[in-house]
Short mmCIF file of C-alpha atoms and ligand atoms in Angstrom, two decimals:
data_model
loop_
_atom_site.label_atom_id
_atom_site.label_comp_id
_atom_site.label_asym_id
_atom_site.label_seq_id
_atom_site.Cartn_x
_atom_site.Cartn_y
_atom_site.Cartn_z
CA UNK S 108 -0.10 -0.03 0.01
CA UNK S 109 1.07 3.46 -0.80
CA UNK S 110 2.08 5.70 2.25
CA UNK S 111 -0.53 8.17 3.16
CA UNK S 112 0.65 11.59 1.66
CA UNK S 113 0.37 14.63 3.60
CA UNK S 114 0.21 16.67 0.56
CA UNK S 115 -3.15 17.57 -0.13
CA UNK S 116 -4.24 19.16 -3.40
CA UNK S 117 -6.43 22.37 -3.39
CA UNK S 118 -9.47 20.20 -4.02
CA UNK S 119 -11.42 21.00 -7.23
CA UNK S 120 -14.23 19.37 -5.41
CA UNK S 121 -14.46 22.51 -3.50
CA UNK S 122 -15.84 24.28 -6.31
CA UNK S 123 -18.83 22.04 -6.42
CA UNK S 124 -21.65 22.56 -3.72
CA UNK S 125 -21.87 19.59 -1.62
CA UNK S 126 -25.43 19.28 -0.47
CA UNK S 127 -25.12 18.58 3.30
CA UNK S 128 -28.58 17.72 3.76
CA UNK S 129 -28.00 14.63 1.76
CA UNK S 130 -25.67 13.51 4.32
CA UNK S 131 -26.92 11.15 6.99
CA UNK S 132 -25.57 10.98 10.50
CA UNK S 133 -22.91 8.52 10.72
CA UNK S 134 -24.47 5.60 12.45
CA UNK S 135 -27.90 4.46 12.57
CA UNK S 136 -29.35 1.97 14.50
CA UNK S 137 -32.80 1.60 12.70
CA UNK S 138 -33.76 -1.80 12.07
CA UNK S 139 -35.72 -2.54 9.03
CA UNK S 140 -39.30 -2.02 10.37
CA UNK S 141 -40.82 -5.36 10.02
CA UNK S 142 -41.73 -6.57 6.63
CA UNK S 143 -44.14 -5.83 4.03
CA UNK S 144 -45.30 -9.56 4.31
CA UNK S 145 -43.41 -12.14 1.92
CA UNK S 146 -46.14 -12.33 -0.74
CA UNK S 147 -46.02 -8.67 -1.06
CA UNK S 148 -42.25 -8.29 -1.59
CA UNK S 149 -41.14 -7.39 -4.94
CA UNK S 150 -38.70 -9.82 -6.48
CA UNK S 151 -35.08 -8.66 -6.10
CA UNK S 152 -32.23 -9.38 -8.47
CA UNK S 153 -28.65 -8.91 -7.21
CA UNK S 154 -26.02 -7.81 -9.57
CA UNK S 155 -22.51 -8.20 -7.75
CA UNK S 156 -19.48 -6.03 -8.07
CA UNK S 157 -16.70 -7.04 -10.48
CA UNK S 158 -14.64 -10.05 -9.52
CA UNK S 159 -17.61 -11.81 -7.63
CA UNK S 160 -18.95 -13.77 -10.76
CA UNK S 161 -17.49 -17.20 -11.46
CA UNK S 162 -16.13 -17.96 -14.84
CA UNK S 163 -15.76 -21.15 -16.59
CA UNK S 164 -13.58 -22.07 -19.55
CA UNK S 165 -13.39 -24.59 -22.17
CA UNK S 166 -10.44 -24.88 -24.50
CA UNK S 167 -10.97 -26.15 -28.17
CA UNK S 168 -8.66 -27.25 -30.93
CA UNK S 169 -8.35 -23.67 -32.08
CA UNK S 170 -6.37 -22.77 -28.90
CA UNK S 171 -2.55 -22.37 -29.06
CA UNK S 172 -1.28 -22.46 -25.47
CA UNK S 173 2.12 -20.66 -24.83
CA UNK S 174 3.21 -23.64 -22.97
CA UNK S 175 2.29 -26.99 -22.79
CA UNK S 176 1.22 -26.75 -19.34
CA UNK S 177 -1.46 -24.33 -20.66
CA UNK S 178 -2.62 -26.90 -23.09
CA UNK S 179 -3.42 -29.51 -20.40
CA UNK S 180 -7.18 -28.90 -20.14
CA UNK S 181 -7.72 -28.71 -23.93
CA UNK S 182 -10.71 -30.69 -25.13
CA UNK S 183 -11.37 -31.70 -21.43
CA UNK S 184 -14.81 -29.64 -21.23
CA UNK S 185 -15.67 -26.87 -19.08
CA UNK S 186 -13.59 -26.42 -15.89
CA UNK S 187 -13.52 -23.59 -13.40
CA UNK S 188 -11.22 -20.69 -14.46
CA UNK S 189 -12.20 -17.94 -12.25
CA UNK S 190 -13.72 -20.13 -9.59
CA UNK S 191 -11.26 -21.12 -6.74
CA UNK S 192 -8.19 -18.97 -6.74
CA UNK S 193 -6.29 -21.19 -4.41
CA UNK S 194 -6.50 -24.00 -6.90
CA UNK S 195 -4.65 -21.89 -9.36
CA UNK S 196 -1.76 -21.50 -7.12
CA UNK S 197 -1.62 -25.10 -5.80
CA UNK S 198 -1.80 -26.51 -9.59
CA UNK S 199 0.66 -24.12 -10.69
CA UNK S 200 -1.91 -22.73 -13.07
CA UNK S 201 -1.50 -18.86 -12.60
CA UNK S 202 0.28 -18.12 -15.70
CA UNK S 203 -2.21 -20.15 -17.75
CA UNK S 204 -5.05 -18.62 -15.99
CA UNK S 205 -3.76 -15.12 -16.91
CA UNK S 206 -3.50 -16.20 -20.49
CA UNK S 207 -6.80 -18.01 -20.60
CA UNK S 208 -8.72 -15.04 -18.86
CA UNK S 209 -7.00 -12.50 -21.17
CA UNK S 210 -8.88 -10.41 -23.83
CA UNK S 211 -7.95 -9.02 -27.02
CA UNK S 212 -9.14 -6.05 -28.71
CA UNK S 213 -10.26 -6.62 -32.33
CA UNK S 214 -10.17 -2.99 -34.17
CA UNK S 215 -12.30 -4.32 -37.12
CA UNK S 216 -15.18 -5.23 -34.98
CA UNK S 217 -14.43 -2.92 -32.18
CA UNK S 218 -14.89 -5.60 -29.74
CA UNK S 219 -12.98 -7.18 -27.13
CA UNK S 220 -12.95 -11.01 -27.41
CA UNK S 221 -11.24 -14.28 -25.80
CA UNK S 222 -8.20 -15.69 -27.38
CA UNK S 223 -8.77 -17.97 -30.28
CA UNK S 224 -9.86 -21.35 -28.99
CA UNK S 225 -10.90 -20.16 -25.43
CA UNK S 226 -14.56 -20.19 -24.62
CA UNK S 227 -15.94 -18.79 -21.43
CA UNK S 228 -19.20 -18.82 -19.45
CA UNK S 229 -20.44 -17.40 -16.43
CA UNK S 230 -21.46 -19.76 -13.57
CA UNK S 231 -24.75 -19.83 -11.51
CA UNK S 232 -26.68 -17.11 -13.69
CA UNK S 233 -30.11 -16.55 -11.83
CA UNK S 234 -28.86 -17.38 -8.37
CA UNK S 235 -27.84 -14.98 -5.77
CA UNK S 236 -24.88 -17.27 -4.77
CA UNK S 237 -22.31 -15.01 -6.72
CA UNK S 238 -23.29 -12.06 -4.49
CA UNK S 239 -22.53 -14.26 -1.40
CA UNK S 240 -19.31 -15.84 -2.66
CA UNK S 241 -17.30 -13.59 -0.29
CA UNK S 242 -18.14 -14.99 3.34
CA UNK S 243 -18.36 -11.51 4.70
CA UNK S 244 -21.34 -10.95 2.62
CA UNK S 245 -23.54 -13.44 4.24
CA UNK S 246 -24.59 -10.55 6.70
CA UNK S 247 -26.65 -9.15 3.57
CA UNK S 248 -28.15 -12.65 2.83
CA UNK S 249 -29.11 -12.95 6.47
CA UNK S 250 -30.74 -9.48 6.51
CA UNK S 251 -32.57 -10.10 3.33
CA UNK S 252 -33.61 -13.48 4.61
CA UNK S 253 -35.06 -11.59 7.53
CA UNK S 254 -37.31 -9.67 5.16
CA UNK S 255 -38.55 -12.72 3.48
CA UNK S 256 -36.34 -12.98 0.56
CA UNK S 257 -35.22 -16.63 -0.38
CA UNK S 258 -32.90 -17.57 -3.21
CA UNK S 259 -34.76 -18.89 -6.30
CA UNK S 260 -37.97 -17.82 -5.02
CA UNK S 261 -38.13 -14.14 -4.72
CA UNK S 262 -34.31 -13.44 -4.67
CA UNK S 263 -32.14 -13.97 -7.45
CA UNK S 264 -28.51 -13.20 -9.10
CA UNK S 265 -27.43 -11.86 -12.38
CA UNK S 266 -23.66 -12.56 -12.23
CA UNK S 267 -21.82 -11.13 -15.55
CA UNK S 268 -18.31 -11.60 -17.27
CA UNK S 269 -16.75 -8.85 -15.43
CA UNK S 270 -13.78 -8.37 -17.88
CA UNK S 271 -16.00 -6.66 -20.32
CA UNK S 272 -17.83 -3.27 -19.65
CA UNK S 273 -21.37 -2.56 -20.51
CA UNK S 274 -21.67 -0.91 -24.02
CA UNK S 275 -23.33 2.50 -24.54
CA UNK S 276 -26.04 2.64 -27.12
CA UNK S 277 -24.48 1.77 -30.80
CA UNK S 278 -21.55 -0.09 -29.43
CA UNK S 279 -20.91 -3.76 -30.33
CA UNK S 280 -20.87 -6.12 -27.26
CA UNK S 281 -22.24 -9.58 -28.04
CA UNK S 282 -21.33 -10.62 -24.36
CA UNK S 283 -23.79 -7.79 -22.98
CA UNK S 284 -26.28 -8.21 -25.75
CA UNK S 285 -26.53 -11.94 -24.39
CA UNK S 286 -26.26 -11.00 -20.76
CA UNK S 287 -28.75 -8.36 -20.97
CA UNK S 288 -31.19 -10.86 -22.77
CA UNK S 289 -30.78 -13.61 -19.94
CA UNK S 290 -31.50 -10.86 -17.51
CA UNK S 291 -34.44 -9.68 -19.14
CA UNK S 292 -35.86 -13.26 -19.21
CA UNK S 293 -34.93 -13.69 -15.43
CA UNK S 294 -36.86 -10.37 -14.60
CA UNK S 295 -39.89 -11.37 -16.67
CA UNK S 296 -39.88 -14.66 -15.06
CA UNK S 297 -39.60 -13.45 -11.47
CA UNK S 298 -42.39 -10.53 -12.21
CA UNK S 299 -44.57 -13.12 -13.60
CA UNK S 300 -44.34 -15.67 -10.91
CA UNK S 301 -45.15 -13.06 -8.11
CA UNK S 302 -47.22 -10.60 -10.37
CA UNK S 303 -45.12 -7.83 -9.14
CA UNK S 304 -42.31 -5.73 -10.66
CA UNK S 305 -38.63 -6.50 -9.85
CA UNK S 306 -36.15 -4.33 -7.91
CA UNK S 307 -32.73 -4.57 -9.34
CA UNK S 308 -29.89 -4.21 -6.81
CA UNK S 309 -26.46 -3.45 -7.85
CA UNK S 310 -23.26 -2.87 -6.02
CA UNK S 311 -20.02 -1.04 -7.32
CA UNK S 312 -19.46 -2.14 -11.04
CA UNK S 313 -22.86 -3.95 -10.66
CA UNK S 314 -24.48 -0.74 -10.19
CA UNK S 315 -23.17 0.45 -13.55
CA UNK S 316 -24.31 -2.94 -15.19
CA UNK S 317 -27.81 -2.29 -13.53
CA UNK S 318 -28.06 1.18 -14.67
CA UNK S 319 -26.96 0.37 -18.15
CA UNK S 320 -29.26 -2.43 -18.37
CA UNK S 321 -32.29 -0.64 -17.45
CA UNK S 322 -31.42 2.17 -20.01
CA UNK S 323 -30.81 -0.16 -22.83
CA UNK S 324 -34.53 -1.57 -22.17
CA UNK S 325 -37.39 -0.32 -24.18
CA UNK S 326 -39.22 2.15 -21.93
CA UNK S 327 -42.53 0.00 -22.21
CA UNK S 328 -40.55 -2.75 -20.82
CA UNK S 329 -39.05 -0.89 -18.13
CA UNK S 330 -42.32 0.52 -17.04
CA UNK S 331 -43.88 -2.91 -17.18
CA UNK S 332 -41.14 -4.78 -15.12
CA UNK S 333 -38.80 -2.64 -13.11
CA UNK S 334 -39.96 -1.36 -9.79
CA UNK S 335 -36.91 0.31 -8.74
CA UNK S 336 -33.16 0.43 -8.85
CA UNK S 337 -31.18 0.25 -5.62
CA UNK S 338 -27.54 1.24 -6.42
CA UNK S 339 -24.79 1.02 -3.61
CA UNK S 340 -21.50 2.75 -4.46
CA UNK S 341 -22.28 2.60 -8.45
CA UNK S 342 -19.39 3.07 -10.49
CA UNK S 343 -19.88 6.38 -12.26
CA UNK S 344 -19.40 6.92 -16.03
CA UNK S 345 -17.15 9.90 -15.02
CA UNK S 346 -14.79 7.69 -13.63
CA UNK S 347 -12.26 7.24 -10.53
CA UNK S 348 -8.62 7.91 -10.09
CA UNK S 349 -8.21 4.48 -8.49
CA UNK S 350 -8.82 3.04 -12.10
CA UNK S 351 -5.63 4.83 -13.23
CA UNK S 352 -3.68 3.32 -10.21
CA UNK S 353 -5.02 -0.26 -11.01
CA UNK S 354 -4.10 -0.03 -14.68
CA UNK S 355 -0.74 1.53 -14.11
CA UNK S 356 0.34 -0.42 -10.97
CA UNK S 357 -1.93 -3.44 -10.78
CA UNK S 358 -4.72 -4.33 -8.77
CA UNK S 359 -5.95 -6.76 -5.74
CA UNK S 360 -9.29 -6.75 -7.38
CA UNK S 361 -8.71 -10.54 -8.56
CA UNK S 362 -6.78 -11.94 -5.72
CA UNK S 363 -4.82 -14.98 -6.43
CA UNK S 364 -2.76 -16.59 -3.67
CA UNK S 365 1.05 -16.46 -4.57
CA UNK S 366 0.46 -13.85 -7.36
CA UNK S 367 1.18 -10.23 -6.82
CA UNK S 368 -0.90 -7.43 -8.08
CA UNK S 369 2.12 -6.66 -10.45
CA UNK S 370 2.28 -10.12 -11.73
CA UNK S 371 -1.49 -10.17 -12.66
CA UNK S 372 -1.20 -6.77 -14.16
CA UNK S 373 -0.78 -7.65 -17.81
CA UNK S 374 -4.04 -9.63 -17.50
CA UNK S 375 -5.77 -6.88 -15.91
CA UNK S 376 -4.62 -4.51 -18.51
CA UNK S 377 -6.13 -6.77 -21.45
CA UNK S 378 -9.63 -6.31 -19.65
CA UNK S 379 -11.95 -3.71 -20.99
CA UNK S 380 -13.18 -3.09 -17.46
CA UNK S 381 -9.54 -1.82 -16.86
CA UNK S 382 -10.11 1.20 -18.82
CA UNK S 383 -13.77 1.66 -18.45
CA UNK S 384 -13.77 3.79 -15.61
CA UNK S 385 -10.91 6.27 -16.34
CA UNK S 386 -11.55 10.12 -14.96
CA UNK S 387 -13.26 12.23 -17.58
CA UNK S 388 -11.93 15.43 -18.28
CA UNK S 389 -15.51 17.24 -17.96
CA UNK S 390 -15.35 16.13 -14.31
CA UNK S 391 -11.82 15.95 -13.30
CA UNK S 392 -10.84 19.16 -15.00
CA UNK S 393 -8.61 19.96 -17.84
CA UNK S 394 -5.47 21.11 -15.90
CA UNK S 395 -5.52 19.10 -12.64
CA UNK S 396 -2.69 16.74 -12.88
CA UNK S 397 -4.19 13.17 -12.00
CA UNK S 398 -0.57 11.57 -12.44
CA UNK S 399 2.52 13.36 -11.63
CA UNK S 400 5.93 12.08 -13.00
CA UNK S 401 9.18 13.65 -13.29
CA UNK S 402 9.01 13.90 -17.11
CA UNK S 403 5.31 14.61 -17.48
CA UNK S 404 2.17 15.25 -15.73
CA UNK S 405 -1.05 13.72 -17.02
CA UNK S 406 -4.65 15.31 -16.62
CA UNK S 407 -7.84 13.48 -17.24
CA UNK S 408 -7.34 14.56 -20.99
CA UNK S 409 -3.72 12.99 -21.01
CA UNK S 410 -5.01 9.57 -20.42
CA UNK S 411 -4.47 8.22 -23.94
CA UNK S 412 -1.11 9.28 -23.59
CA UNK S 413 -0.58 7.66 -20.16
CA UNK S 414 -1.87 4.36 -21.65
CA UNK S 415 0.96 4.46 -24.25
CA UNK S 416 3.77 5.61 -21.73
CA UNK S 417 2.96 3.00 -19.41
CA UNK S 418 3.51 0.36 -22.03
CA UNK S 419 0.14 -0.39 -23.09
CA UNK S 420 -0.25 1.30 -26.70
CA UNK S 421 -2.75 -1.53 -27.54
CA UNK S 422 -5.10 0.00 -25.04
CA UNK S 423 -5.25 3.38 -26.84
CA UNK S 424 -7.49 2.63 -29.59
CA UNK S 425 -10.31 0.81 -27.66
CA UNK S 426 -10.00 3.51 -25.12
CA UNK S 427 -10.64 6.18 -27.54
CA UNK S 428 -13.32 4.21 -29.70
CA UNK S 429 -15.16 2.66 -26.61
CA UNK S 430 -14.69 4.42 -23.38
CA UNK S 431 -14.35 7.97 -24.10
CA UNK S 432 -17.76 8.05 -25.56
CA UNK S 433 -18.90 6.20 -22.62
CA UNK S 434 -17.55 8.92 -20.31
CA UNK S 435 -19.52 11.48 -22.31
CA UNK S 436 -22.73 9.41 -22.45
CA UNK S 437 -25.62 9.80 -20.05
CA UNK S 438 -29.00 8.68 -20.45
CA UNK S 439 -31.30 8.54 -17.44
CA UNK S 440 -32.93 5.10 -16.84
CA UNK S 441 -36.17 6.78 -16.30
CA UNK S 442 -37.21 4.39 -13.55
CA UNK S 443 -37.04 5.13 -9.82
CA UNK S 444 -33.36 5.18 -8.59
CA UNK S 445 -32.06 5.05 -5.27
CA UNK S 446 -28.06 5.70 -4.88
CA UNK S 447 -26.46 5.07 -1.90
CA UNK S 448 -22.56 6.17 -1.36
CA UNK S 449 -20.11 6.73 1.31
CA UNK S 450 -18.28 9.81 1.69
CA UNK S 451 -15.65 11.37 3.91
CA UNK S 452 -13.34 8.32 3.35
CA UNK S 453 -9.68 8.86 1.90
CA UNK S 454 -9.81 8.23 -1.97
CA UNK S 455 -6.95 8.22 -4.15
CA UNK S 456 -7.15 11.43 -6.11
CA UNK S 457 -3.71 11.89 -7.46
CA UNK S 458 -0.70 9.66 -8.19
CA UNK S 459 2.93 10.33 -7.77
CA UNK S 460 5.46 8.47 -9.72
CA UNK S 461 8.65 10.07 -8.33
CA UNK S 462 10.89 8.00 -10.23
CA UNK S 463 8.76 7.60 -13.54
CA UNK S 464 8.48 3.95 -12.44
CA UNK S 465 5.29 2.59 -12.94
CA UNK S 466 6.05 -0.82 -11.49
CA UNK S 467 6.34 0.90 -8.09
CA UNK S 468 3.61 1.64 -6.03
CA UNK S 469 2.76 5.62 -6.30
CA UNK S 470 2.71 7.95 -3.65
CA UNK S 471 -0.95 8.51 -3.37
CA UNK S 472 -2.80 11.99 -2.67
CA UNK S 473 -6.10 11.56 -1.18
CA UNK S 474 -9.32 13.42 -1.29
CA UNK S 475 -13.01 12.69 -0.51
CA UNK S 476 -15.09 9.78 -1.67
CA UNK S 477 -15.85 6.21 -0.30
CA UNK S 478 -12.26 5.01 -0.65
CA UNK S 479 -12.65 4.08 -4.32
CA UNK S 480 -15.04 6.60 -5.94
CA UNK S 481 -14.11 10.26 -5.93
CA UNK S 482 -16.71 12.53 -4.44
CA UNK S 483 -16.39 14.73 -7.49
CA UNK S 484 -17.64 11.82 -9.73
CA UNK S 485 -20.35 10.83 -7.42
CA UNK S 486 -22.00 14.44 -7.53
CA UNK S 487 -21.57 14.57 -11.17
CA UNK S 488 -23.54 11.57 -11.24
CA UNK S 489 -26.30 12.93 -9.17
CA UNK S 490 -26.33 16.07 -11.32
CA UNK S 491 -26.78 14.10 -14.39
CA UNK S 492 -29.50 12.05 -12.68
CA UNK S 493 -31.38 15.42 -11.91
CA UNK S 494 -30.81 17.01 -15.07
CA UNK S 495 -33.63 15.12 -16.66
CA UNK S 496 -36.87 16.44 -14.87
CA UNK S 497 -38.65 13.01 -15.54
CA UNK S 498 -35.95 11.33 -13.81
CA UNK S 499 -35.32 13.94 -10.91
CA UNK S 500 -38.69 13.29 -9.44
CA UNK S 501 -37.82 9.78 -9.09
CA UNK S 502 -34.05 9.86 -7.87
CA UNK S 503 -33.06 9.59 -4.29
CA UNK S 504 -29.29 10.04 -3.64
CA UNK S 505 -28.00 9.21 0.02
CA UNK S 506 -24.51 9.97 1.25
CA UNK S 507 -23.44 8.03 4.13
CA UNK S 508 -20.29 9.49 5.91
CA UNK S 509 -17.61 7.18 6.94
CA UNK S 510 -19.06 4.17 4.93
CA UNK S 511 -16.19 2.51 2.75
CA UNK S 512 -16.80 1.37 -0.73
CA UNK S 513 -15.78 -2.26 -0.04
CA UNK S 514 -17.27 -2.80 3.30
CA UNK S 515 -20.60 -1.13 2.56
CA UNK S 516 -22.54 -4.28 2.62
CA UNK S 517 -20.39 -5.92 5.51
CA UNK S 518 -20.36 -3.41 7.97
CA UNK S 519 -23.49 -3.97 10.02
CA UNK S 520 -24.52 -0.26 10.34
CA UNK S 521 -24.28 0.68 6.93
CA UNK S 522 -26.01 -2.57 5.74
CA UNK S 523 -28.87 -1.70 7.82
CA UNK S 524 -29.37 1.42 5.82
CA UNK S 525 -29.17 -0.63 2.48
CA UNK S 526 -31.93 -3.07 3.68
CA UNK S 527 -33.94 -0.03 4.80
CA UNK S 528 -33.83 1.45 1.34
CA UNK S 529 -34.72 -2.05 -0.19
CA UNK S 530 -37.82 -2.18 2.21
CA UNK S 531 -38.53 1.64 1.00
CA UNK S 532 -38.29 0.60 -2.65
CA UNK S 533 -40.89 -2.09 -1.91
CA UNK S 534 -43.23 0.22 -0.31
CA UNK S 535 -43.18 3.33 -2.47
C1 NAG A 20 -10.17 -24.59 -3.63
O1 NAG A 20 -8.90 -25.14 -3.94
C2 NAG A 20 -8.26 -25.62 -2.86
C3 NAG A 20 -6.74 -25.91 -3.39
O2 NAG A 20 -6.69 -26.76 -4.43
C4 NAG A 20 -8.77 -26.84 -2.26
O3 NAG A 20 -8.07 -27.24 -1.12
C5 NAG A 20 -10.27 -26.35 -1.70
O4 NAG A 20 -10.92 -27.41 -1.28
C6 NAG A 20 -11.03 -25.79 -2.88
N1 NAG A 20 -12.21 -25.13 -2.51
C7 NAG A 20 -13.37 -25.53 -2.98
C8 NAG A 20 -14.61 -24.82 -2.37
O5 NAG A 20 -13.56 -26.31 -4.06
C1 NAG A 21 3.20 18.46 -12.21
O1 NAG A 21 2.32 18.75 -11.21
C2 NAG A 21 2.91 18.99 -9.99
C3 NAG A 21 1.93 19.19 -8.97
O2 NAG A 21 0.83 19.97 -9.36
C4 NAG A 21 3.77 20.41 -10.17
O3 NAG A 21 4.37 20.71 -8.91
C5 NAG A 21 4.82 20.14 -11.35
O4 NAG A 21 5.65 21.23 -11.60
C6 NAG A 21 4.26 19.65 -12.61
N1 NAG A 21 5.23 19.08 -13.26
C7 NAG A 21 5.27 19.33 -14.64
C8 NAG A 21 6.44 18.38 -15.42
O5 NAG A 21 4.42 19.93 -15.21
#
């Protein structure tokens, strides 16, 4: 971890009015006032954060492994690729895992794809188990159970291939086209069985996926099937500085025993997700250096240059063609939305590479946010949601002081607030 830096930037955040009345008191002991009655609950579909979903792979004849070892599973059918990361280390499969997880950008199709001969699929679609893969998340399962939510009955899950980012309108993405079809069918099914509209619940990257799903759906379909979006710490389209840090120096997002974030970095850099949440100039500013090196400073506008300068020239074209348009794109989903995010937590805002060495952890200058999402980006999201009058009247934003991005659903006090909002979404 980077040492905490005492040097604070004059925060551009200060330029933005923070709506204090939106801030809740830090701790709340409100218990979910007891239930609406199981039969009245709206079905709930959970969309987990990136890295929660499990992936299986199958290697066909077309696969050309870089080493003999990596070809060992060829022709052997489906196996867990991102499922049990201890297994990868134990069986010395980490290098092969990295190769088989990697995506390649194809300029002709303007699409990210697997390596030739590597087929992948997401496990357990429909079940909420992906959300609870991390044992710490069982508190949420428990709380939902108390309300009367039961997996497979009125509680579902929609894991996805988190290596890809959801497309904006007009961008090709066969992976999300399929996923959105599956999710629509799941929602229709759940809704029909219960004769009620469905609540979609998304956490972090899953919040972005939920939002993109809703706005990609036809208006009549949304009105008929979607009751509410409850988004916890959704990743905003205007991005976060933390993404830049992960891209440059690696991330622990996909934890594999014995592997370091630096050793996993080539794989991470091949994912569309790695470049999908870079900070946008309209929100992070034109003259605010986000990355400082001896040789050169990079503002949000300099991110394409940064990609090339850290040795990822291949990422520049997809970044320009897929991610920059996404930063500028905002369509309200036009369904009721509650967005709950933490604030008041040190959040990476500027990265300083004193020795111009991107393999070293940068010195980090912190600002306000939830530990991952910069406050400035959350506020821009709120502003966009309120710009459109039709959305404004069905948008609720809650900022929770001291709630951390990764712990929102595991800390009892912040979890209670979330459960309260799920109940609220059932009632309104
Ligand atoms: C995961 O892999 C490890 C190492 O191979 C093994 O000991 C463990 O039982 C596996 N866990 C599950 C849930 O399969
Ligand atoms: C980069 O930004 C830092 C911090 O704002 C500043 O002190 C430094 O002079 C800048 N360096 C260059 C090369 O512009």
